[in-house]
């Protein structure tokens, strides 16, 4: 079968096999602890669901403008004005099927065949894959657990070459939970402006920051790099709306027009009902967001504490999003496996705990634990991980004695 050459550049998600196996076990009725989820476990808040019911009742079920209804584009501007003190016009926004489509539209609109696009690792795998789908080449700058996976400006600026066309920053970062500081973003923004590049900021987890400080990334971009930056975000994680598929981009009008041209010929508008729900999410009460964040914080602190009781699991405490990203290379060999991917496979098969191996994030030796699940599940999951390691070690010691 001859597929397009594009397909030879794109890798399917490396975690798909594990997800399929976890599903198979679940369907067999196995008592699975799933720490792999990349989405909130909370239901969508009631007032948001009510807005969707109302949209249906009023037969708001037709095509909308491809870039989204005016009311929602205005609501995005209102939210950002309230939260960050910045003024955007509705024409500087587009409503997309999640942040994923916002990022993809941006990649297609901005990057050409052979361009280099810099991003930081460990990364959310879709970022480099979308760059490749656009024909460009991802250039990866490492961040390190030793300093909290901090996204430093200088290594990113040093990676700029004559072929660089853009930089993609993800803060809070999936999978590390790291944030970029305002100072680092300013340094990168200045380099981007000086060299006429593009800066794409994936702020999908912007509402999930545990100890909010004075840093205002959106204002930095609006004030210093308005004509060269694209902000991508979504209702997905903040309002527990992953299945509704609602994200957005904020960018210069011409970029928005290009993204809209792409979207107009691919998916067109986001579901009309979803859009009405998103207006309620953005303009309605924000207290459910705070309640969810408070709960995530409690879970983060507990699961971090439990996991690191085995001191070989070293783990940065994440500052945002809802993932722990511990290092476990030290226990691989004692457990009789060579890689974190093998560890995750064996853990699933023997102890029925699903988590995501670091290989998928360009970070072998690490794994990702999602704490978007109940404390009881987290407690059980961590106990099973510790027991798994203990049993495997004992088995190995026994085997070597024999
Ligand atoms: C870093 C990051 N960006 C973007 C997305 C896409 O989110 P959405 O569901 O809104 O498309 C995700 C989803 O997991 C993510 O982790």
Tab-separated table of C-alpha atoms and ligand atoms in Angstrom:
chain	number	residue	atom	x	y	z
A	1	UNK	CA	0.000	0.000	0.000
A	2	UNK	CA	1.428	3.376	-0.913
A	3	UNK	CA	0.618	6.052	1.606
A	4	UNK	CA	1.669	9.657	1.404
A	5	UNK	CA	5.301	10.424	2.208
A	6	UNK	CA	3.954	12.507	5.078
A	7	UNK	CA	3.038	9.307	6.886
A	8	UNK	CA	6.658	8.176	7.011
A	9	UNK	CA	7.409	11.245	9.136
A	10	UNK	CA	4.670	10.759	11.711
A	11	UNK	CA	4.852	8.363	14.621
A	12	UNK	CA	1.644	7.058	16.175
A	13	UNK	CA	1.449	7.541	19.914
A	14	UNK	CA	3.902	5.117	21.561
A	15	UNK	CA	1.483	4.666	24.436
A	16	UNK	CA	-1.346	3.306	22.287
A	17	UNK	CA	-0.350	-0.319	22.856
A	18	UNK	CA	-0.482	0.110	26.598
A	19	UNK	CA	-3.822	1.907	26.452
A	20	UNK	CA	-5.272	-0.904	24.319
A	21	UNK	CA	-3.994	-3.521	26.774
A	22	UNK	CA	-5.402	-1.574	29.747
A	23	UNK	CA	-8.777	-1.423	27.939
A	24	UNK	CA	-8.689	-5.149	27.270
A	25	UNK	CA	-8.029	-5.882	30.949
A	26	UNK	CA	-10.771	-3.501	32.055
A	27	UNK	CA	-13.275	-5.216	29.762
A	28	UNK	CA	-12.318	-8.549	31.292
A	29	UNK	CA	-13.371	-7.126	34.635
A	30	UNK	CA	-9.819	-6.824	35.985
A	31	UNK	CA	-9.484	-4.439	38.945
A	32	UNK	CA	-7.301	-1.922	37.133
A	33	UNK	CA	-5.770	1.202	38.655
A	34	UNK	CA	-5.519	3.659	35.803
A	35	UNK	CA	-2.914	6.361	36.367
A	36	UNK	CA	-2.594	7.053	32.676
A	37	UNK	CA	-5.462	9.459	32.096
A	38	UNK	CA	-4.648	12.822	30.569
A	39	UNK	CA	-7.931	14.383	31.574
A	40	UNK	CA	-9.810	15.603	34.636
A	41	UNK	CA	-11.857	12.968	36.443
A	42	UNK	CA	-14.384	15.604	37.558
A	43	UNK	CA	-17.700	16.014	35.767
A	44	UNK	CA	-18.256	19.187	33.766
A	45	UNK	CA	-19.763	21.779	36.173
A	46	UNK	CA	-23.562	21.939	36.187
A	47	UNK	CA	-23.992	25.501	34.897
A	48	UNK	CA	-21.924	24.617	31.833
A	49	UNK	CA	-24.013	21.542	31.118
A	50	UNK	CA	-27.170	23.631	31.616
A	51	UNK	CA	-26.021	26.037	28.879
A	52	UNK	CA	-25.630	23.082	26.514
A	53	UNK	CA	-29.111	21.795	27.371
A	54	UNK	CA	-30.488	25.227	26.656
A	55	UNK	CA	-28.681	25.391	23.308
A	56	UNK	CA	-30.301	22.101	22.338
A	57	UNK	CA	-33.722	23.163	23.550
A	58	UNK	CA	-33.439	26.321	21.482
A	59	UNK	CA	-32.368	24.309	18.460
A	60	UNK	CA	-28.994	25.972	18.334
A	61	UNK	CA	-27.825	23.058	16.236
A	62	UNK	CA	-26.701	24.486	12.917
A	63	UNK	CA	-23.375	25.437	11.368
A	64	UNK	CA	-21.792	28.462	12.948
A	65	UNK	CA	-19.062	30.642	11.464
A	66	UNK	CA	-15.990	28.461	11.143
A	67	UNK	CA	-13.970	30.618	13.557
A	68	UNK	CA	-16.697	30.374	16.203
A	69	UNK	CA	-19.716	32.366	17.316
A	70	UNK	CA	-19.097	36.018	18.090
A	71	UNK	CA	-20.375	35.534	21.647
A	72	UNK	CA	-17.678	32.939	22.385
A	73	UNK	CA	-14.887	34.883	20.715
A	74	UNK	CA	-15.899	37.859	22.871
A	75	UNK	CA	-16.058	35.624	25.950
A	76	UNK	CA	-12.469	34.513	25.327
A	77	UNK	CA	-11.403	38.173	25.187
A	78	UNK	CA	-13.343	38.960	28.365
A	79	UNK	CA	-11.761	36.032	30.249
A	80	UNK	CA	-8.237	37.039	29.243
A	81	UNK	CA	-8.929	40.692	30.052
A	82	UNK	CA	-10.165	39.708	33.532
A	83	UNK	CA	-7.429	37.192	34.266
A	84	UNK	CA	-4.419	38.876	32.694
A	85	UNK	CA	-5.332	42.539	32.157
A	86	UNK	CA	-4.864	42.327	28.386
A	87	UNK	CA	-7.129	43.481	25.602
A	88	UNK	CA	-7.710	41.300	22.585
A	89	UNK	CA	-10.289	41.793	19.825
A	90	UNK	CA	-12.599	38.917	18.824
A	91	UNK	CA	-10.937	39.009	15.384
A	92	UNK	CA	-7.702	37.995	17.110
A	93	UNK	CA	-9.301	34.723	18.266
A	94	UNK	CA	-10.468	31.474	16.695
A	95	UNK	CA	-12.445	28.678	18.351
A	96	UNK	CA	-10.971	25.233	17.659
A	97	UNK	CA	-11.601	21.573	18.465
A	98	UNK	CA	-9.476	21.637	21.595
A	99	UNK	CA	-6.047	23.171	22.005
A	100	UNK	CA	-4.820	20.367	19.787
A	101	UNK	CA	-6.482	21.817	16.709
A	102	UNK	CA	-5.381	25.333	17.645
A	103	UNK	CA	-1.769	24.107	17.711
A	104	UNK	CA	-2.192	22.155	14.485
A	105	UNK	CA	-3.775	25.067	12.616
A	106	UNK	CA	-0.912	27.259	13.838
A	107	UNK	CA	1.728	24.754	12.688
A	108	UNK	CA	0.137	24.531	9.234
A	109	UNK	CA	-0.284	28.285	8.961
A	110	UNK	CA	3.236	29.227	10.089
A	111	UNK	CA	5.748	26.481	9.278
A	112	UNK	CA	7.111	25.397	5.918
A	113	UNK	CA	8.861	22.346	4.566
A	114	UNK	CA	12.367	22.154	6.049
A	115	UNK	CA	11.879	24.893	8.649
A	116	UNK	CA	13.241	24.211	12.100
A	117	UNK	CA	10.917	24.582	15.070
A	118	UNK	CA	12.388	24.504	18.561
A	119	UNK	CA	10.599	23.002	21.519
A	120	UNK	CA	11.598	21.611	24.907
A	121	UNK	CA	11.665	18.035	26.204
A	122	UNK	CA	10.265	16.083	27.985
A	123	UNK	CA	7.359	17.089	25.748
A	124	UNK	CA	3.760	16.273	25.005
A	125	UNK	CA	4.318	14.075	21.911
A	126	UNK	CA	1.772	15.830	19.722
A	127	UNK	CA	3.899	18.991	19.618
A	128	UNK	CA	6.802	17.574	17.557
A	129	UNK	CA	4.479	15.334	15.527
A	130	UNK	CA	2.396	18.309	14.415
A	131	UNK	CA	5.563	20.169	13.481
A	132	UNK	CA	6.527	17.174	11.325
A	133	UNK	CA	3.064	16.990	9.772
A	134	UNK	CA	3.571	20.594	8.693
A	135	UNK	CA	6.776	19.453	6.950
A	136	UNK	CA	9.067	21.187	9.434
A	137	UNK	CA	11.778	19.684	11.612
A	138	UNK	CA	11.437	19.690	15.407
A	139	UNK	CA	14.605	20.728	17.250
A	140	UNK	CA	14.543	19.511	20.833
A	141	UNK	CA	16.097	21.340	23.782
A	142	UNK	CA	16.299	19.250	26.956
A	143	UNK	CA	15.106	20.330	30.371
A	144	UNK	CA	16.394	18.471	33.422
A	145	UNK	CA	14.861	16.952	36.551
A	146	UNK	CA	17.871	18.220	38.550
A	147	UNK	CA	16.552	21.766	38.327
A	148	UNK	CA	12.849	21.007	38.296
A	149	UNK	CA	12.629	20.702	34.490
A	150	UNK	CA	12.871	24.482	34.388
A	151	UNK	CA	12.474	25.865	30.871
A	152	UNK	CA	15.539	28.084	30.536
A	153	UNK	CA	15.703	30.733	27.822
A	154	UNK	CA	19.371	30.492	26.882
A	155	UNK	CA	19.500	26.898	25.581
A	156	UNK	CA	16.426	27.648	23.485
A	157	UNK	CA	17.951	30.855	22.105
A	158	UNK	CA	21.224	28.994	21.469
A	159	UNK	CA	19.325	26.428	19.372
A	160	UNK	CA	18.196	29.129	16.893
A	161	UNK	CA	19.793	28.752	13.450
A	162	UNK	CA	19.287	30.403	10.092
A	163	UNK	CA	16.589	27.791	9.397
A	164	UNK	CA	14.596	28.352	12.587
A	165	UNK	CA	11.073	29.524	11.959
A	166	UNK	CA	9.409	29.117	15.320
A	167	UNK	CA	9.551	28.144	18.980
A	168	UNK	CA	6.840	26.226	20.823
A	169	UNK	CA	6.671	26.654	24.604
A	170	UNK	CA	4.358	24.559	26.788
A	171	UNK	CA	3.659	25.952	30.263
A	172	UNK	CA	2.505	24.355	32.531
A	173	UNK	CA	4.232	21.506	30.791
A	174	UNK	CA	2.779	18.081	30.207
A	175	UNK	CA	4.393	15.796	31.432
A	176	UNK	CA	6.748	17.639	33.832
A	177	UNK	CA	4.426	20.184	35.442
A	178	UNK	CA	7.146	22.831	34.992
A	179	UNK	CA	6.360	26.494	34.327
A	180	UNK	CA	8.342	28.958	32.271
A	181	UNK	CA	9.138	32.140	34.188
A	182	UNK	CA	8.178	35.568	32.924
A	183	UNK	CA	11.864	36.511	32.631
A	184	UNK	CA	12.652	33.463	30.508
A	185	UNK	CA	9.665	34.157	28.277
A	186	UNK	CA	10.735	37.793	27.879
A	187	UNK	CA	14.221	36.697	26.792
A	188	UNK	CA	12.761	34.238	24.276
A	189	UNK	CA	10.188	36.754	23.051
A	190	UNK	CA	12.907	39.340	22.455
A	191	UNK	CA	14.963	36.822	20.454
A	192	UNK	CA	11.876	35.870	18.457
A	193	UNK	CA	11.116	39.536	17.710
A	194	UNK	CA	14.717	40.313	16.759
A	195	UNK	CA	14.940	37.431	14.305
A	196	UNK	CA	11.416	37.599	12.927
A	197	UNK	CA	10.374	34.146	14.168
A	198	UNK	CA	7.079	32.861	15.604
A	199	UNK	CA	6.382	31.953	19.207
A	200	UNK	CA	3.603	29.474	19.871
A	201	UNK	CA	2.602	29.214	23.533
A	202	UNK	CA	0.665	26.124	24.541
A	203	UNK	CA	-1.099	27.269	27.714
A	204	UNK	CA	-3.609	24.408	27.854
A	205	UNK	CA	-3.024	23.952	31.620
A	206	UNK	CA	-2.853	27.700	32.370
A	207	UNK	CA	-5.590	27.446	35.028
A	208	UNK	CA	-3.904	24.554	36.815
A	209	UNK	CA	-1.046	26.331	38.588
A	210	UNK	CA	-0.734	25.420	42.267
A	211	UNK	CA	1.074	28.406	43.730
A	212	UNK	CA	0.202	31.257	41.394
A	213	UNK	CA	2.898	33.944	41.374
A	214	UNK	CA	3.084	37.366	39.799
A	215	UNK	CA	4.251	36.035	36.405
A	216	UNK	CA	1.898	37.018	33.609
A	217	UNK	CA	2.916	35.187	30.439
A	218	UNK	CA	-0.081	36.327	28.439
A	219	UNK	CA	0.710	39.980	29.147
A	220	UNK	CA	4.327	39.471	28.119
A	221	UNK	CA	3.165	38.096	24.780
A	222	UNK	CA	0.472	40.724	24.313
A	223	UNK	CA	2.818	43.626	25.152
A	224	UNK	CA	6.079	42.501	23.566
A	225	UNK	CA	5.245	40.026	20.836
A	226	UNK	CA	1.691	40.657	19.760
A	227	UNK	CA	2.429	40.421	16.047
A	228	UNK	CA	4.587	37.297	16.298
A	229	UNK	CA	2.920	35.054	18.883
A	230	UNK	CA	0.104	32.536	18.969
A	231	UNK	CA	-1.494	31.595	22.299
A	232	UNK	CA	-3.227	28.215	22.280
A	233	UNK	CA	-5.449	27.067	25.100
A	234	UNK	CA	-8.704	25.285	25.850
A	235	UNK	CA	-11.684	24.724	28.074
A	236	UNK	CA	-10.642	21.057	28.252
A	237	UNK	CA	-8.575	20.873	31.431
A	238	UNK	CA	-9.708	24.005	33.282
A	239	UNK	CA	-13.421	23.245	33.110
A	240	UNK	CA	-13.295	19.436	32.863
A	241	UNK	CA	-14.518	19.589	29.266
A	242	UNK	CA	-12.151	17.301	27.359
A	243	UNK	CA	-14.905	15.500	25.458
A	244	UNK	CA	-16.628	18.705	24.356
A	245	UNK	CA	-13.666	19.665	22.166
A	246	UNK	CA	-13.309	23.359	22.698
A	247	UNK	CA	-10.075	25.265	22.478
A	248	UNK	CA	-8.934	28.531	20.999
A	249	UNK	CA	-6.025	30.460	19.621
A	250	UNK	CA	-5.232	34.138	20.063
A	251	UNK	CA	-2.972	35.540	17.365
A	252	UNK	CA	-2.535	38.446	14.934
A	253	UNK	CA	-5.575	38.884	12.678
A	254	UNK	CA	-3.785	37.675	9.579
A	255	UNK	CA	-2.675	34.488	11.303
A	256	UNK	CA	-6.205	33.941	12.608
A	257	UNK	CA	-7.542	34.412	9.068
A	258	UNK	CA	-5.090	31.776	7.804
A	259	UNK	CA	-5.951	29.366	10.610
A	260	UNK	CA	-9.602	29.929	9.803
A	261	UNK	CA	-8.997	29.178	6.121
A	262	UNK	CA	-7.397	25.851	7.118
A	263	UNK	CA	-10.171	25.044	9.576
A	264	UNK	CA	-12.864	26.117	7.126
A	265	UNK	CA	-11.651	23.448	4.704
A	266	UNK	CA	-11.131	20.730	7.278
A	267	UNK	CA	-13.428	20.573	10.302
A	268	UNK	CA	-15.301	23.903	10.112
A	269	UNK	CA	-16.874	25.064	13.337
A	270	UNK	CA	-16.675	23.418	16.729
A	271	UNK	CA	-20.056	21.917	17.722
A	272	UNK	CA	-22.591	24.724	18.147
A	273	UNK	CA	-23.736	23.237	21.476
A	274	UNK	CA	-20.182	23.050	22.793
A	275	UNK	CA	-19.669	26.696	21.922
A	276	UNK	CA	-22.648	27.775	24.027
A	277	UNK	CA	-21.352	25.651	26.898
A	278	UNK	CA	-17.916	27.257	26.569
A	279	UNK	CA	-19.443	30.742	26.838
A	280	UNK	CA	-20.963	29.674	30.172
A	281	UNK	CA	-17.605	28.212	31.249
A	282	UNK	CA	-15.658	31.378	30.463
A	283	UNK	CA	-18.172	33.957	31.693
A	284	UNK	CA	-19.876	32.005	34.490
A	285	UNK	CA	-18.725	31.452	38.078
A	286	UNK	CA	-15.131	30.243	38.352
A	287	UNK	CA	-15.445	28.622	41.773
A	288	UNK	CA	-15.580	25.043	40.451
A	289	UNK	CA	-12.185	25.658	38.923
A	290	UNK	CA	-10.778	26.597	42.302
A	291	UNK	CA	-12.386	23.562	43.937
A	292	UNK	CA	-10.829	21.244	41.350
A	293	UNK	CA	-7.428	22.894	41.701
A	294	UNK	CA	-7.577	22.550	45.495
A	295	UNK	CA	-8.359	18.855	45.128
A	296	UNK	CA	-5.538	18.325	42.605
A	297	UNK	CA	-3.140	20.022	45.021
A	298	UNK	CA	-4.093	17.660	47.852
A	299	UNK	CA	-3.656	14.668	45.551
A	300	UNK	CA	-0.332	15.944	44.238
A	301	UNK	CA	1.054	16.322	47.759
A	302	UNK	CA	-0.170	12.894	48.867
A	303	UNK	CA	0.888	10.919	45.848
A	304	UNK	CA	4.297	12.626	45.839
A	305	UNK	CA	4.743	11.752	49.506
A	306	UNK	CA	3.649	8.144	49.073
A	307	UNK	CA	5.708	7.464	45.984
A	308	UNK	CA	8.953	8.914	47.306
A	309	UNK	CA	8.756	6.804	50.482
A	310	UNK	CA	10.852	4.438	48.364
A	311	UNK	CA	13.737	6.867	48.061
A	312	UNK	CA	14.799	5.416	44.724
A	313	UNK	CA	11.778	7.128	43.136
A	314	UNK	CA	13.037	10.677	42.810
A	315	UNK	CA	10.407	13.130	41.774
A	316	UNK	CA	10.107	16.863	41.179
A	317	UNK	CA	6.976	18.303	42.744
A	318	UNK	CA	5.011	19.625	39.760
A	319	UNK	CA	4.037	23.317	39.818
A	320	UNK	CA	1.167	22.911	37.385
A	321	UNK	CA	-0.997	20.424	35.413
A	322	UNK	CA	-1.852	17.089	37.085
A	323	UNK	CA	1.031	14.713	36.494
A	324	UNK	CA	3.946	13.426	38.562
A	325	UNK	CA	7.001	12.621	36.471
A	326	UNK	CA	9.250	10.450	38.652
A	327	UNK	CA	12.606	8.990	37.720
A	328	UNK	CA	12.874	5.267	38.247
A	329	UNK	CA	15.954	4.215	36.294
A	330	UNK	CA	17.489	2.913	39.518
A	331	UNK	CA	14.822	0.253	39.982
A	332	UNK	CA	14.780	-1.034	36.386
A	333	UNK	CA	17.696	-3.421	36.633
A	334	UNK	CA	16.680	-4.799	40.072
A	335	UNK	CA	13.216	-5.396	38.567
A	336	UNK	CA	14.685	-7.362	35.657
A	337	UNK	CA	13.648	-4.927	32.918
A	338	UNK	CA	15.767	-2.738	30.669
A	339	UNK	CA	13.492	0.196	29.910
A	340	UNK	CA	10.655	2.179	31.448
A	341	UNK	CA	8.432	0.924	28.612
A	342	UNK	CA	9.138	-2.671	29.697
A	343	UNK	CA	8.547	-1.682	33.320
A	344	UNK	CA	5.147	-0.192	32.411
A	345	UNK	CA	4.198	-3.320	30.425
A	346	UNK	CA	5.159	-5.669	33.251
A	347	UNK	CA	3.462	-3.484	35.874
A	348	UNK	CA	0.249	-3.557	33.877
A	349	UNK	CA	0.382	-7.298	33.265
A	350	UNK	CA	1.321	-8.313	36.811
A	351	UNK	CA	-0.081	-5.613	39.092
A	352	UNK	CA	-2.780	-4.078	36.902
A	353	UNK	CA	-1.564	-0.506	37.184
A	354	UNK	CA	-1.597	1.576	34.008
A	355	UNK	CA	0.813	4.481	33.745
A	356	UNK	CA	2.675	6.111	30.899
A	357	UNK	CA	6.314	5.286	30.242
A	358	UNK	CA	8.728	8.182	29.744
A	359	UNK	CA	9.809	7.028	26.278
A	360	UNK	CA	6.651	8.601	24.844
A	361	UNK	CA	7.765	11.998	26.135
A	362	UNK	CA	11.361	11.610	24.972
A	363	UNK	CA	12.350	10.873	28.557
A	364	UNK	CA	13.412	7.253	29.055
A	365	UNK	CA	13.956	6.450	32.733
A	366	UNK	CA	10.878	8.426	33.772
A	367	UNK	CA	7.206	7.634	33.918
A	368	UNK	CA	4.102	9.736	34.144
A	369	UNK	CA	1.495	9.276	36.842
A	370	UNK	CA	-1.721	11.175	36.321
A	371	UNK	CA	-3.323	12.227	39.583
A	372	UNK	CA	-6.575	13.100	37.866
A	373	UNK	CA	-8.125	10.241	39.806
A	374	UNK	CA	-9.319	9.664	43.366
A	375	UNK	CA	-7.031	9.604	46.382
A	376	UNK	CA	-8.118	6.017	47.043
A	377	UNK	CA	-7.033	4.960	43.548
A	378	UNK	CA	-3.755	6.831	43.946
A	379	UNK	CA	-3.042	5.168	47.291
A	380	UNK	CA	-3.815	1.751	45.828
A	381	UNK	CA	-1.787	2.455	42.683
A	382	UNK	CA	1.322	3.549	44.572
A	383	UNK	CA	1.073	0.544	46.937
A	384	UNK	CA	0.894	-1.758	43.946
A	385	UNK	CA	3.897	-0.071	42.315
A	386	UNK	CA	5.975	-0.468	45.495
A	387	UNK	CA	4.832	-4.098	45.932
A	388	UNK	CA	5.601	-4.829	42.291
A	389	UNK	CA	9.148	-3.527	42.691
A	390	UNK	CA	9.626	-5.449	45.940
A	391	UNK	CA	8.367	-8.752	44.515
A	392	UNK	CA	10.391	-8.406	41.362
A	393	UNK	CA	13.543	-7.668	43.357
A	394	UNK	CA	12.956	-10.613	45.653
A	395	UNK	CA	12.323	-12.849	42.649
A	396	UNK	CA	15.591	-11.728	41.101
A	397	UNK	CA	17.548	-12.283	44.284
A	398	UNK	CA	16.014	-15.754	44.607
A	399	UNK	CA	16.826	-16.547	40.990
A	400	UNK	CA	20.428	-15.509	41.305
A	401	UNK	CA	20.895	-17.588	44.480
A	402	UNK	CA	19.551	-20.637	42.662
B	1	LIG	C1	0.282	20.076	26.642
B	1	LIG	C2	-1.021	19.823	25.975
B	1	LIG	N1	-1.417	20.666	25.010
B	1	LIG	C3	-2.583	20.492	24.372
B	1	LIG	C4	-3.428	19.438	24.689
B	1	LIG	C5	-4.695	19.280	23.910
B	1	LIG	O1	-5.801	19.541	24.670
B	1	LIG	P1	-7.247	19.507	24.030
B	1	LIG	O2	-7.936	18.325	24.626
B	1	LIG	O3	-7.874	20.805	24.426
B	1	LIG	O4	-7.114	19.383	22.558
B	1	LIG	C6	-3.057	18.534	25.682
B	1	LIG	C7	-3.904	17.387	25.999
B	1	LIG	O5	-3.566	16.496	26.748
B	1	LIG	C8	-1.812	18.735	26.344
B	1	LIG	O6	-1.413	17.904	27.310
